[in-house]
Amino acid sequence: MAIPINWFLVLAAGLFCIGLYGVLSRRNAIGILMGIELMLNAVNINLITFWRYINPVKLTGQVFAIFVFTVAAAEVAVGLALVIAIYRNRDTVIVEEIDLLKE
Amino acid sequence: MVPVLIFGLSSVVTLGAALAVVTNKNILHSAFYLILAFVGVASIYVLLEAPFIAVVQVLVYIGAIAILIVFAIMLTRRLLSKDLIQRNAQWGLSALGATGLFLVLGWIVYSVNWPVKLLTVPEDPISVLGQELLSTYVVPFEIASVLLLAALVGAILIGRERE
Amino acid sequence: MADLINLIENWIKNILLGWGVTESLAVFILQVLGSVLVVIVCFVIVIALIWVERKLAGRIQDRFGPNRAGPYGIFQSFADIIKIFTKEYITPVGAEKGLFNIAPVLAMFSVLAIWAVFPFAINVVGGDIHVGVLYIVAIGAFGILAILMAGWSSNNRYALLSASRSVAMLISYEIPMIISLLVPVLLAHSMKLSVIVEAQMPWNIFVAPLAALIFGISSMAEVGKAPFDLLEAESELVAGYHTEYSGMKFGMFYVAEFLHQFTVGALMAIFFLGGWTGPLAVRWPILGVFYFYGKTFFIYLVISWIRLSLPRIRIDEMLNLNWRFLIPISFINLIAVAIADRVMLEFNLARWIYVVVMFLINILILVAALTIAEKNEKAVERVEFSPRPIAVPPGKESK
C-alpha cells in the first residue's frame, strides 16, 4: 500500500466536480447524462477506496458499487429512450428549448 | 514506486478525459473521451485490487452505456453542427461552484483522520461477493433486478414509435 | 526434460538474473517476451489461415482457389501482404482523422487482448485472473466500439449504416453468448479459465451440448462473417464499415476479423472441448499446447465450413433468431443446469449419472424448443418474391 488514501479521495472529488460542472453547464440532454455518469464513477471510486482501506475483509463496498452500476445502467437506458422520444417529437434535445410547460 | 506511477498516469488520463468530456465543443468527441475516462477509472479499480469491479466497469460502462450514448448522439445528428453552442449562460457560475466544491471536499479529505487498516484482500473475493449478495444483501439484490426489468420495459415503451 | 516450457523460462530467467537484473524486473521481462510470442504466433497462424480458408472456399465452391504464387498457391498470402503494405493510405474528405486512425488499432486490440488469459497448457497461462470469463466478454466491447468509430469517422453513409447494423447485431448476440458462457462457469464453480479447463471430466460438450450450440451460433454472429455478415453485405453496403479504409489500415480490420474467428475457435476449445487436456498433456505440457491449437484449428475449420454453406440471413430474421429463440432457450438452459447441478451434488451421485442426466436435460430442452418454434413458424412474417419494377422514363408509364 504505497499510495495514501487521500490521493484516491481527491481524485474522486475532482472527478465528481468535473461531472457536476458538466451537468450544470451543458445544454444538450445527452451531455448532461454524460456528466451524471462521471459523478457516479466518482462515487464508485470512493466506495472501492473505502472498502480497500478500511474493511477489505467484508465486501460491502464492492456490493454497493455493483448496485451503483445497476442503477447507472437503468438510468442511461431510460434517459436515452426519453431523449430519443423527445427528439422525435420536438426535433431537439437542447434542454432550454424543451419548455412546453412554460407557455 | 510502480503503483505510484500507475496511479499518476491513470489519474491524469481520467481527469484529463473528464475535462474534455465536459468542455469539448463536439458532443460526439465528448462521448469518446468519456470512454477514455471510464478506462482510466477501471485502471484505478485494478490498482485498488478490485479486478471484478474493474472488469464490470469495462463491461457495463464501455460495453453498454458508452455505446448507447454514442448511438443516441448519432440518432440526434442535427445537434452535431459546429455552430451550435454546447454550454449554457450559467457556465461561469457552474465552474466557480464546482471549483469551490472541489476545494471544500479536498479540505475535508485532508482534515479528517481516516481509520485506515492495512489488511489484505480475501483469497477468492468473487465467491465471498456472491455469498454476500445472496445472503446479507439479498433484498437489495432482488430490488435491483426489479429495477432493471422496469427500466427495460420503460425504455421500450418510451422509445417505441406510436402508430 | 518433461517440462520444456518451464525449462526455457527458467533458463532465460537465470540468464537475466546473471546479468544483475532484479527478480521482479526479470519476471516482467519474461511476461513481455511471452506476450510478444503469443502475438507473433497469432500473426503467423493468420497468414496460414488466410491461405487455408481461401483454398477451402475454392474447393467448396468448385473452384481452384489461389494457385499461381508457389505450389498450390501457398505464397498467395505473402503476395497479399506485400501488396497491402505498398498501397497508398487514403483518408476521405470530411473524415474525423483521429477516430479514423484509432479504429483499426482498437479492432486488433480487442481480439489480441483476449489471448492474454488463455491457458495454453498446464501452468502456462498469461494472466490467470479470477474473472477470466468476464474479462473475455468485456474486451469484446472494444470490438463493437472500433466498428462504431470506423463507421462514423469515415464520413460515408454506407459505412454508417453498416455500423448501426453491427451495433444492433453485436449487442443483441452478446446476451445469449454471455448466458451460455455461464454454463461452463457453473459446472466448474469458477470463472478462472485454468480451473474451467481442468474441471472438464468429460468435456463440457457432452455435459452441456446446448450451451455449446448457442455459444457457437452467437459467437459466429459476434465475428460478423457469413451467414451473419450483413454488416458488410457487399450487395447492399459496398464493403461495410471499412469501405473507406485502404492499405494496412484495411489490412488490420481484415486480420482482426480472421483472428477473431480463430479466437472463437480457441474459446470453444477452452470452454467446451477441454482446452489443453488430452493424453499425456499433464506430463509433457508442450503436448497440451499442440492439443489446444489443434482443437482450435478444428473448430475454425468447422465454422468455415458452416459459413461457406449457408446464405446470408436477412436483418429481421437475424433479430428474430436472437430475441425469440436463442435468448429464451439460453435462459431456460441456464436455470435447468443450475437446478440439476445443485440437486445432483446434494445427492452425491456418481459422475457418469450426473453426465448422462445433464446430457438428457439439454437434449430435452433443445427438442422442446425446436417443436415450439416449428409450431409458431407461421407467425413469422414471410416476405414473398415480387418482380422488381423496371425503370421507365417519366410520362411513359403504361396504365
XYZ file of C-alpha atoms in Angstrom:
665
model
C 0.000 0.000 0.000
C 2.348 2.634 -1.253
C -0.394 5.143 -2.040
C -2.089 7.129 0.743
C -5.890 7.010 0.865
C -6.135 10.785 0.403
C -4.927 10.598 -3.197
C -7.786 8.379 -4.256
C -10.323 10.528 -2.397
C -9.027 13.731 -4.009
C -9.143 12.061 -7.436
C -12.751 11.051 -6.820
C -13.610 14.563 -5.602
C -12.053 16.037 -8.750
C -13.969 13.677 -11.000
C -17.207 14.443 -9.142
C -16.749 18.214 -9.504
C -15.912 17.922 -13.224
C -19.071 15.869 -13.676
C -21.071 18.439 -11.709
C -19.748 21.211 -13.949
C -20.804 19.178 -16.965
C -24.318 18.670 -15.616
C -24.734 22.373 -14.809
C -23.214 23.846 -17.967
C -24.325 21.580 -20.827
C -27.304 22.478 -22.987
C -27.557 19.079 -24.671
C -29.516 16.491 -22.654
C -27.034 13.756 -23.655
C -24.194 15.957 -22.390
C -25.961 16.239 -19.044
C -26.288 12.434 -18.901
C -22.548 12.112 -19.529
C -21.870 14.452 -16.595
C -24.060 12.282 -14.362
C -22.109 9.201 -15.427
C -18.848 10.893 -14.406
C -20.332 11.732 -10.996
C -21.477 8.122 -10.480
C -17.982 6.922 -11.368
C -16.505 9.257 -8.777
C -18.869 7.807 -6.163
C -17.772 4.297 -7.113
C -14.094 5.193 -6.750
C -14.877 6.405 -3.240
C -16.785 3.227 -2.367
C -13.987 0.964 -3.574
C -11.329 3.095 -1.864
C -13.101 2.925 1.489
C -13.621 -0.814 1.035
C -9.925 -1.399 0.321
C -8.502 0.861 3.018
C -10.994 0.453 5.875
C -12.523 -3.027 5.736
C -11.333 -5.245 2.853
C -12.489 -8.484 4.523
C -16.212 -7.756 4.217
C -17.057 -6.839 0.631
C -19.671 -4.200 1.462
C -18.015 -1.549 -0.705
C -17.938 -3.796 -3.760
C -21.590 -4.769 -3.259
C -22.575 -1.105 -3.141
C -20.514 -0.388 -6.254
C -22.403 -3.154 -8.069
C -25.706 -1.540 -7.097
C -24.421 1.777 -8.436
C -23.603 0.038 -11.737
C -27.120 -1.368 -11.903
C -28.736 1.986 -11.233
C -26.457 3.703 -13.763
C -27.367 1.202 -16.474
C -31.094 1.577 -15.773
C -30.797 5.366 -15.689
C -28.994 5.560 -19.026
C -31.427 3.194 -20.738
C -34.497 5.175 -19.652
C -32.782 8.552 -20.040
C -31.664 7.920 -23.597
C -35.076 6.495 -24.513
C -36.594 9.762 -23.244
C -34.053 11.797 -25.213
C -34.822 9.904 -28.426
C -38.588 10.238 -27.850
C -38.262 13.988 -27.278
C -36.039 14.369 -30.326
C -38.606 12.559 -32.432
C -41.468 14.786 -31.262
C -39.808 18.194 -30.918
C -36.696 17.807 -33.113
C -34.365 18.995 -30.362
C -32.615 17.740 -27.262
C -31.457 21.166 -26.049
C -32.950 21.346 -22.571
C -33.660 25.087 -22.794
C -35.862 24.570 -25.849
C -37.969 21.894 -24.165
C -40.212 24.324 -22.267
C -43.777 23.391 -23.201
C -44.973 23.822 -19.611
C -43.802 27.467 -19.541
C -46.150 28.613 -22.249
C 7.174 3.069 -6.887
C 5.333 1.269 -9.705
C 1.858 1.722 -8.128
C 2.527 5.437 -7.723
C 3.459 5.717 -11.394
C 0.349 3.807 -12.449
C -1.805 5.934 -10.173
C -0.321 9.122 -11.612
C -0.815 8.031 -15.196
C -4.356 6.762 -14.776
C -5.496 9.754 -12.707
C -4.083 12.188 -15.284
C -5.844 10.251 -18.065
C -9.118 10.095 -16.117
C -9.223 13.744 -15.107
C -7.988 14.987 -18.489
C -10.542 12.920 -20.361
C -13.281 14.022 -17.930
C -12.397 17.671 -18.530
C -12.536 17.050 -22.272
C -15.964 15.419 -21.818
C -17.476 18.492 -20.204
C -15.734 21.164 -22.312
C -15.430 19.710 -25.830
C -17.476 21.574 -28.442
C -18.294 18.410 -30.410
C -20.620 16.250 -28.333
C -19.541 13.071 -30.159
C -15.906 13.685 -29.238
C -17.091 14.141 -25.654
C -18.634 10.688 -25.802
C -15.360 9.118 -26.967
C -13.442 10.997 -24.258
C -15.992 9.607 -21.794
C -14.872 6.111 -22.814
C -11.255 7.092 -22.124
C -12.297 8.356 -18.683
C -14.037 5.031 -17.989
C -10.848 3.155 -18.945
C -8.897 5.356 -16.513
C -11.365 4.630 -13.713
C -11.125 0.879 -14.479
C -7.345 1.038 -14.052
C -7.872 2.789 -10.694
C -10.020 -0.187 -9.631
C -7.249 -2.602 -10.673
C -4.857 -0.561 -8.533
C -7.291 -0.927 -5.608
C -7.196 -4.730 -6.059
C -10.825 -4.985 -7.162
C -10.464 -6.759 -10.545
C -14.105 -7.827 -10.590
C -15.282 -4.228 -10.329
C -12.739 -3.183 -12.982
C -13.969 -5.777 -15.455
C -17.618 -4.963 -14.741
C -16.747 -1.289 -15.259
C -15.439 -2.091 -18.742
C -18.361 -4.410 -19.482
C -21.187 -2.160 -18.278
C -19.836 1.348 -18.811
C -17.919 0.871 -22.071
C -19.771 -2.120 -23.489
C -23.260 -0.849 -22.812
C -23.563 2.726 -21.525
C -20.940 4.421 -23.706
C -22.085 2.632 -26.847
C -25.699 3.602 -26.097
C -24.640 7.226 -25.644
C -22.671 7.262 -28.915
C -25.623 5.693 -30.657
C -28.063 8.240 -29.213
C -25.794 11.073 -30.386
C -25.728 9.616 -33.881
C -29.530 9.407 -33.863
C -29.831 13.081 -32.885
C -27.463 14.188 -35.605
C -28.854 17.653 -36.223
C -27.307 18.744 -32.912
C -23.803 17.891 -34.080
C -23.444 21.028 -36.220
C -20.367 23.062 -35.434
C -22.041 26.452 -34.815
C -24.323 25.134 -32.083
C -23.244 26.439 -28.669
C -22.987 23.493 -26.308
C -22.744 25.361 -22.994
C -25.421 27.499 -21.413
C -25.323 31.004 -19.958
C -24.559 29.903 -16.403
C -21.350 28.020 -17.248
C -19.115 30.540 -15.491
C -21.123 30.298 -12.304
C -21.133 26.486 -12.501
C -17.364 26.391 -12.989
C -16.975 28.606 -9.913
C -19.329 26.410 -7.894
C -17.638 23.176 -8.960
C -14.185 24.550 -8.120
C -15.449 25.727 -4.744
C -16.952 22.302 -4.014
C -13.657 20.663 -5.011
C -11.723 22.888 -2.611
C -14.157 22.130 0.229
C -14.025 18.382 -0.456
C -10.223 18.439 -0.653
C -10.054 20.306 2.665
C -12.365 17.691 4.256
C -10.293 14.797 2.852
C -7.108 16.206 4.330
C -8.571 17.301 7.679
C -10.280 14.000 8.561
C -8.125 11.297 10.109
C -9.285 8.222 8.164
C -9.312 4.952 10.183
C -7.103 3.137 7.660
C -6.441 -0.551 8.362
C -3.846 -2.199 6.184
C -5.454 -5.614 5.711
C -5.142 -7.951 2.748
C -7.940 -8.784 0.325
C -9.635 -12.220 0.744
C -8.108 -15.049 -1.307
C -11.129 -15.623 -3.563
C -13.116 -12.378 -3.365
C -15.638 -13.364 -6.021
C -17.143 -16.283 -4.117
C -17.312 -14.112 -0.980
C -19.015 -11.432 -3.068
C -21.549 -13.915 -4.379
C -22.340 -15.164 -0.898
C -22.731 -11.608 0.409
C -25.051 -10.711 -2.480
C -27.304 -13.703 -1.853
C -27.337 -13.569 1.955
C -26.840 -10.158 3.581
C -27.881 -8.105 0.567
C -30.488 -10.393 -0.945
C -33.333 -7.851 -0.683
C -31.441 -5.007 -2.424
C -30.254 -7.566 -4.989
C -33.825 -8.552 -5.830
C -34.936 -4.912 -5.894
C -32.086 -4.150 -8.304
C -33.314 -6.884 -10.631
C -36.848 -5.449 -10.489
C -35.376 -2.020 -11.247
C -33.564 -3.387 -14.292
C -36.731 -5.077 -15.532
C -38.715 -1.864 -15.036
C -36.048 0.102 -16.899
C -36.117 -2.426 -19.754
C -39.892 -2.246 -20.124
C -39.910 1.536 -19.660
C -37.197 2.141 -22.237
C -39.024 0.032 -24.820
C -42.355 1.760 -24.105
C -40.888 5.261 -24.295
C -38.700 4.590 -27.297
C -41.396 2.877 -29.350
C -42.862 4.767 -32.275
C -46.594 5.189 -31.916
C -48.757 4.370 -34.899
C 13.204 -32.568 -19.621
C 9.496 -33.288 -19.489
C 8.503 -29.693 -18.849
C 10.113 -27.975 -21.821
C 8.286 -24.655 -21.385
C 9.281 -24.111 -17.768
C 12.808 -25.235 -18.639
C 13.168 -22.464 -21.214
C 11.540 -19.978 -18.858
C 13.944 -20.800 -16.027
C 16.897 -20.718 -18.432
C 16.064 -17.178 -19.630
C 15.332 -16.100 -16.068
C 18.708 -17.356 -14.850
C 20.482 -15.538 -17.677
C 18.663 -12.328 -16.740
C 19.453 -12.779 -13.039
C 23.068 -13.435 -14.001
C 23.150 -10.018 -15.683
C 22.245 -8.443 -12.354
C 18.563 -7.800 -13.092
C 16.254 -7.776 -10.062
C 13.770 -10.623 -9.563
C 10.603 -8.600 -10.285
C 12.081 -6.992 -13.402
C 13.106 -10.433 -14.695
C 9.522 -11.691 -14.263
C 8.262 -8.578 -16.038
C 10.656 -9.129 -18.970
C 9.555 -12.766 -19.178
C 5.901 -11.700 -19.282
C 6.641 -9.224 -22.085
C 8.510 -11.932 -24.007
C 5.611 -14.327 -23.507
C 3.015 -11.893 -24.790
C 5.176 -10.998 -27.797
C 5.489 -14.716 -28.548
C 1.716 -15.234 -28.337
C 1.079 -12.272 -30.660
C 3.674 -13.445 -33.193
C 2.188 -16.951 -33.188
C -1.244 -15.384 -33.766
C 0.004 -13.452 -36.797
C 1.832 -16.416 -38.294
C -1.310 -18.510 -37.862
C -3.403 -15.827 -39.560
C -1.081 -15.800 -42.580
C -1.502 -19.562 -42.867
C -5.236 -19.405 -42.164
C -5.934 -16.932 -44.948
C -4.464 -19.381 -47.447
C -6.288 -22.390 -45.920
C -9.554 -20.505 -45.849
C -9.300 -19.354 -49.478
C -8.296 -22.824 -50.664
C -11.183 -24.366 -48.706
C -13.653 -21.791 -50.019
C -12.459 -22.522 -53.530
C -12.893 -26.279 -53.166
C -16.345 -25.945 -51.581
C -17.466 -23.591 -54.362
C -15.974 -25.872 -57.050
C -13.026 -23.596 -57.893
C -9.273 -23.989 -57.518
C -8.706 -21.140 -55.089
C -5.269 -19.439 -55.118
C -2.970 -21.479 -57.364
C -0.474 -19.098 -59.003
C 2.032 -17.994 -56.332
C 4.121 -21.033 -55.450
C 3.000 -24.662 -55.330
C -0.745 -24.821 -54.553
C -0.588 -21.052 -54.183
C 0.906 -21.175 -50.699
C 2.732 -17.872 -51.212
C -0.508 -16.071 -52.049
C -0.770 -14.591 -48.524
C 2.773 -13.195 -48.737
C 1.988 -11.609 -52.085
C -1.119 -10.075 -50.498
C 0.933 -8.750 -47.578
C 3.448 -7.084 -49.906
C 0.611 -5.574 -51.917
C -1.230 -4.293 -48.860
C 1.914 -2.683 -47.397
C 2.706 -0.779 -50.566
C -0.818 0.616 -51.067
C -1.479 4.289 -50.544
C -3.285 5.405 -47.388
C -6.353 7.350 -48.398
C -8.242 9.489 -45.904
C -11.613 10.627 -47.263
C -12.592 14.302 -47.246
C -14.543 15.191 -44.128
C -13.309 12.184 -42.173
C -12.532 12.607 -38.499
C -8.812 11.875 -38.654
C -8.242 10.861 -35.033
C -11.089 8.390 -34.770
C -10.434 7.162 -38.319
C -6.889 6.114 -37.399
C -7.652 4.728 -33.925
C -10.438 2.404 -35.107
C -8.297 -0.300 -36.837
C -5.864 -0.371 -33.897
C -8.760 -0.846 -31.487
C -10.151 -3.655 -33.652
C -6.821 -5.506 -33.457
C -6.529 -4.813 -29.728
C -9.981 -6.187 -28.952
C -9.023 -9.557 -30.443
C -5.407 -9.858 -29.298
C -6.154 -8.842 -25.694
C -8.398 -11.892 -25.290
C -5.353 -14.158 -25.752
C -3.825 -12.744 -22.563
C -5.866 -15.033 -20.291
C -5.846 -18.281 -22.289
C -4.389 -21.371 -20.621
C -2.099 -22.905 -23.271
C -1.013 -25.860 -21.156
C -0.814 -26.820 -17.506
C 0.728 -23.849 -15.657
C 1.250 -21.952 -18.930
C -1.151 -19.047 -18.570
C -0.547 -15.376 -19.280
C -2.742 -13.808 -16.621
C -4.725 -16.391 -14.680
C -7.203 -13.914 -13.219
C -10.229 -14.743 -11.080
C -12.569 -13.045 -13.548
C -11.257 -14.591 -16.777
C -14.650 -15.238 -18.371
C -15.925 -11.735 -17.633
C -12.665 -10.286 -18.946
C -13.136 -12.030 -22.291
C -16.671 -10.688 -22.610
C -15.641 -7.190 -21.533
C -12.787 -6.933 -24.048
C -15.286 -7.780 -26.785
C -16.884 -4.381 -26.132
C -13.870 -2.670 -27.706
C -14.520 -4.519 -30.960
C -18.021 -3.034 -31.189
C -16.541 0.346 -30.381
C -13.990 0.007 -33.189
C -16.720 -0.742 -35.720
C -18.778 2.215 -34.492
C -15.750 4.536 -34.698
C -14.824 3.345 -38.192
C -18.394 3.673 -39.435
C -18.852 7.160 -38.053
C -15.481 8.693 -38.803
C -15.205 7.729 -42.468
C -17.975 10.172 -43.450
C -19.705 7.622 -45.643
C -23.399 6.723 -45.471
C -22.786 3.059 -46.274
C -20.201 2.776 -43.524
C -22.513 4.463 -41.006
C -25.421 2.212 -41.972
C -23.182 -0.809 -41.533
C -22.015 0.450 -38.136
C -25.569 0.904 -36.873
C -26.499 -2.574 -38.118
C -23.465 -4.017 -36.417
C -24.342 -2.419 -33.075
C -27.871 -3.840 -33.264
C -26.464 -7.277 -34.065
C -23.390 -7.460 -31.852
C -25.074 -6.086 -28.719
C -28.055 -8.408 -29.042
C -25.972 -11.523 -29.753
C -23.778 -10.733 -26.763
C -26.675 -11.718 -24.451
C -27.018 -15.415 -25.454
C -23.226 -15.643 -25.681
C -22.738 -14.474 -22.079
C -25.608 -16.600 -20.760
C -24.282 -19.743 -22.440
C -20.767 -18.990 -21.150
C -22.234 -19.029 -17.655
C -22.967 -22.763 -18.009
C -19.288 -23.893 -18.043
C -18.669 -21.389 -15.231
C -21.466 -23.025 -13.266
C -20.186 -26.541 -13.924
C -16.627 -25.632 -12.878
C -17.732 -23.396 -9.947
C -15.164 -20.818 -11.037
C -14.563 -18.048 -13.559
C -10.850 -18.856 -13.797
C -10.124 -20.274 -17.242
C -7.489 -22.730 -15.957
C -9.980 -24.148 -13.423
C -12.679 -24.426 -16.108
C -10.306 -26.403 -18.338
C -9.172 -28.723 -15.566
C -12.712 -29.327 -14.286
C -13.898 -30.853 -17.576
C -14.382 -34.581 -16.928
C -15.577 -35.409 -19.636
C -15.544 -32.441 -22.000
C -18.277 -29.899 -21.478
C -19.671 -30.502 -24.945
C -21.073 -33.801 -23.602
C -22.317 -32.269 -20.356
C -23.759 -29.107 -21.860
C -24.240 -29.581 -25.622
C -26.999 -26.973 -25.799
C -24.806 -24.265 -24.292
C -22.076 -25.200 -26.792
C -24.541 -24.896 -29.656
C -25.857 -21.498 -28.503
C -22.325 -20.255 -27.878
C -21.276 -21.408 -31.319
C -24.131 -19.648 -33.109
C -23.924 -16.406 -31.155
C -20.152 -16.152 -31.359
C -20.324 -16.706 -35.110
C -22.604 -13.692 -35.133
C -20.083 -11.795 -32.984
C -17.397 -12.425 -35.602
C -19.683 -10.894 -38.202
C -18.929 -13.283 -41.037
C -21.395 -15.222 -43.185
C -24.177 -16.142 -42.564
C -24.213 -13.160 -40.185
C -22.218 -10.826 -42.438
C -24.980 -8.308 -43.013
C -22.813 -5.588 -41.507
C -20.623 -5.863 -44.582
C -23.119 -7.138 -47.116
C -21.338 -6.346 -50.383
C -24.514 -6.209 -52.422
C -26.120 -3.633 -50.118
C -23.384 -1.707 -48.339
C -20.327 -1.677 -50.674
C -17.908 -3.159 -48.117
C -19.498 -2.194 -44.817
C -17.848 -0.193 -42.083
C -14.369 -0.375 -43.644
C -15.424 0.911 -47.074
C -13.123 3.925 -46.871
C -10.069 2.161 -45.482
C -7.084 1.293 -47.642
C -3.647 -0.232 -47.292
C -2.581 -1.560 -43.931
C -5.487 0.120 -42.126
C -7.855 -2.107 -44.065
C -5.419 -4.968 -43.518
C -5.756 -4.573 -39.763
C -9.542 -4.910 -39.938
C -9.135 -7.928 -42.213
C -6.603 -9.632 -39.958
C -8.686 -8.800 -36.864
C -11.673 -10.495 -38.468
C -9.712 -13.661 -39.287
C -8.111 -13.706 -35.877
C -11.499 -13.201 -34.234
C -12.821 -16.327 -35.903
C -9.731 -18.207 -34.754
C -10.205 -16.806 -31.240
C -13.788 -18.050 -31.229
C -12.378 -21.484 -32.049
C -10.000 -21.139 -29.109
C -12.831 -20.085 -26.757
C -14.909 -23.023 -27.911
C -11.923 -25.341 -27.305
C -11.371 -23.944 -23.804
C -14.980 -23.880 -22.638
C -16.399 -26.981 -24.303
C -13.611 -29.191 -25.687
C -11.331 -29.387 -22.687
C -8.681 -26.823 -23.711
C -5.198 -28.288 -23.436
C -6.291 -31.562 -21.821
C -5.567 -34.800 -23.646
C -3.480 -37.930 -23.283
C -0.116 -37.258 -21.585
C -0.696 -33.468 -21.583
C -0.002 -33.245 -17.870
C 3.378 -34.940 -18.149
C 4.519 -33.081 -21.249
C 2.963 -29.578 -21.210
C 4.229 -28.958 -24.734
C 1.739 -31.591 -25.916
C -1.010 -29.551 -24.240
C -0.119 -26.569 -26.429
C -0.452 -28.757 -29.512
C -3.789 -30.144 -28.328
C -5.055 -26.624 -27.669
C -4.064 -25.297 -31.076
C -5.279 -28.470 -32.762
C -8.745 -28.244 -31.239
C -8.867 -24.533 -32.057
C -7.948 -25.220 -35.656
C -10.556 -27.967 -35.904
C -13.319 -25.643 -34.646
C -12.086 -22.975 -37.038
C -12.487 -25.315 -39.981
C -15.969 -26.361 -38.813
C -17.024 -22.708 -38.550
C -15.598 -22.020 -42.029
C -17.493 -24.991 -43.408
C -20.765 -23.761 -41.868
C -20.339 -20.242 -43.081
C -19.400 -21.300 -46.607
C -22.531 -23.447 -46.828
C -25.175 -21.013 -45.600
C -26.519 -17.929 -47.387
C -26.668 -14.555 -45.655
C -29.734 -14.073 -43.431
C -31.977 -11.012 -43.533
C -31.802 -8.412 -40.748
C -35.275 -9.190 -39.361
C -34.553 -12.926 -39.433
C -31.297 -12.248 -37.623
C -33.039 -10.303 -34.839
C -35.888 -12.827 -34.603
C -33.474 -15.738 -34.292
C -31.778 -13.977 -31.418
C -34.638 -12.481 -29.434
C -37.288 -15.148 -29.992
C -35.144 -18.276 -29.979
C -31.600 -18.033 -28.647
C -32.186 -15.760 -25.646
C -35.199 -17.670 -24.223
C -33.613 -21.107 -24.561
C -30.281 -19.925 -23.215
C -32.023 -18.619 -20.086
C -34.081 -21.818 -19.677
C -30.934 -23.893 -20.202
C -29.020 -21.917 -17.570
C -31.804 -22.287 -14.998
C -32.232 -26.005 -15.690
C -28.493 -26.709 -15.496
C -28.181 -24.722 -12.266
C -31.027 -26.616 -10.572
C -29.869 -30.022 -11.843
C -26.284 -29.348 -10.773
C -27.370 -28.332 -7.271
C -29.769 -31.264 -6.816
C -27.325 -33.892 -8.063
C -24.474 -32.534 -5.949
C -26.823 -32.706 -2.963
C -27.455 -36.428 -3.568
C -23.754 -37.078 -4.264
C -24.404 -39.143 -7.399
C -21.742 -40.918 -9.433
C -20.071 -38.839 -12.112
C -21.447 -40.831 -15.068
C -25.084 -40.498 -13.830
C -24.515 -36.754 -13.488
C -23.203 -36.501 -17.054
C -25.979 -38.635 -18.545
C -28.731 -36.701 -16.745
C -27.218 -33.356 -17.815
C -26.977 -34.533 -21.414
C -30.601 -35.717 -21.430
C -31.836 -32.447 -19.896
C -30.018 -30.489 -22.623
C -31.418 -32.620 -25.433
C -34.910 -32.384 -23.931
C -34.785 -28.575 -23.840
C -33.483 -28.417 -27.405
C -36.183 -30.754 -28.748
C -38.924 -28.887 -26.884
C -37.670 -25.523 -28.141
C -37.471 -26.761 -31.731
C -41.002 -28.201 -31.566
C -42.435 -24.961 -30.203
C -40.505 -22.936 -32.774
C -41.809 -25.123 -35.602
C -45.399 -24.707 -34.427
C -45.070 -20.933 -34.321
C -43.322 -20.735 -37.658
C -46.449 -19.434 -39.368
C -46.451 -16.415 -37.075
C -43.137 -15.242 -38.547
C -43.562 -12.779 -41.351
C -42.589 -14.214 -44.715
C -41.504 -11.888 -47.493
C -42.826 -13.218 -50.812
C -40.909 -12.672 -54.000
C -42.363 -9.958 -56.177
C -40.955 -8.852 -59.543
C -38.975 -5.630 -59.315
C -40.394 -2.557 -61.047
C -38.450 -1.866 -64.210
C -37.182 1.678 -64.612
C -39.456 3.543 -67.042
C -38.844 7.170 -68.103
C -41.454 9.571 -66.605
C -44.548 10.058 -68.732
C -44.188 6.716 -70.456
C -45.732 4.525 -67.726
C -48.345 2.115 -69.035
C -51.776 2.463 -67.375
